[in-house]
Structures are given as C-alpha cells and as structure tokens.
C-alpha cells in the first residue's frame, strides 16, 4: 500500500 501511494505521488509530481 505504501509503495502504491508513493508511486501515485511521484506520478502527480511528474505530471505537474
């Protein structure tokens, strides 16, 4: 779960 959350955060930052 933590790993998935980290990936989601990374994806959001990359999309910015």
Short mmCIF file of N, CA and C in Angstrom, two decimals, residues 2-16:
data_model
loop_
_atom_site.label_atom_id
_atom_site.label_comp_id
_atom_site.label_asym_id
_atom_site.label_seq_id
_atom_site.Cartn_x
_atom_site.Cartn_y
_atom_site.Cartn_z
N UNK A 2 1.88 1.26 0.84
CA UNK A 2 2.76 2.45 0.91
C UNK A 2 3.46 2.64 -0.45
N UNK A 3 3.88 1.53 -1.05
CA UNK A 3 4.57 1.64 -2.33
C UNK A 3 3.64 2.24 -3.38
N UNK A 4 2.39 1.77 -3.40
CA UNK A 4 1.42 2.30 -4.38
C UNK A 4 1.22 3.79 -4.15
N UNK A 5 1.12 4.19 -2.89
CA UNK A 5 0.89 5.60 -2.59
C UNK A 5 2.10 6.42 -3.06
N UNK A 6 3.28 5.90 -2.86
CA UNK A 6 4.50 6.62 -3.27
C UNK A 6 4.51 6.79 -4.79
N UNK A 7 4.14 5.75 -5.49
CA UNK A 7 4.12 5.82 -6.96
C UNK A 7 3.11 6.87 -7.41
N UNK A 8 1.95 6.88 -6.76
CA UNK A 8 0.90 7.84 -7.13
C UNK A 8 1.42 9.26 -6.93
N UNK A 9 2.08 9.48 -5.82
CA UNK A 9 2.62 10.83 -5.53
C UNK A 9 3.65 11.20 -6.59
N UNK A 10 4.48 10.24 -6.95
CA UNK A 10 5.52 10.50 -7.95
C UNK A 10 4.87 10.83 -9.28
N UNK A 11 3.82 10.12 -9.61
CA UNK A 11 3.14 10.35 -10.88
C UNK A 11 2.56 11.76 -10.91
N UNK A 12 1.97 12.16 -9.81
CA UNK A 12 1.37 13.50 -9.72
C UNK A 12 2.45 14.57 -9.90
N UNK A 13 3.55 14.41 -9.22
CA UNK A 13 4.64 15.39 -9.30
C UNK A 13 5.18 15.44 -10.72
N UNK A 14 5.26 14.29 -11.35
CA UNK A 14 5.81 14.24 -12.71
C UNK A 14 4.82 14.91 -13.67
N UNK A 15 3.54 14.74 -13.42
CA UNK A 15 2.52 15.33 -14.30
C UNK A 15 2.55 16.86 -14.19
N UNK A 16 2.92 17.35 -13.05
CA UNK A 16 2.93 18.81 -12.84
C UNK A 16 3.86 19.49 -13.84
#
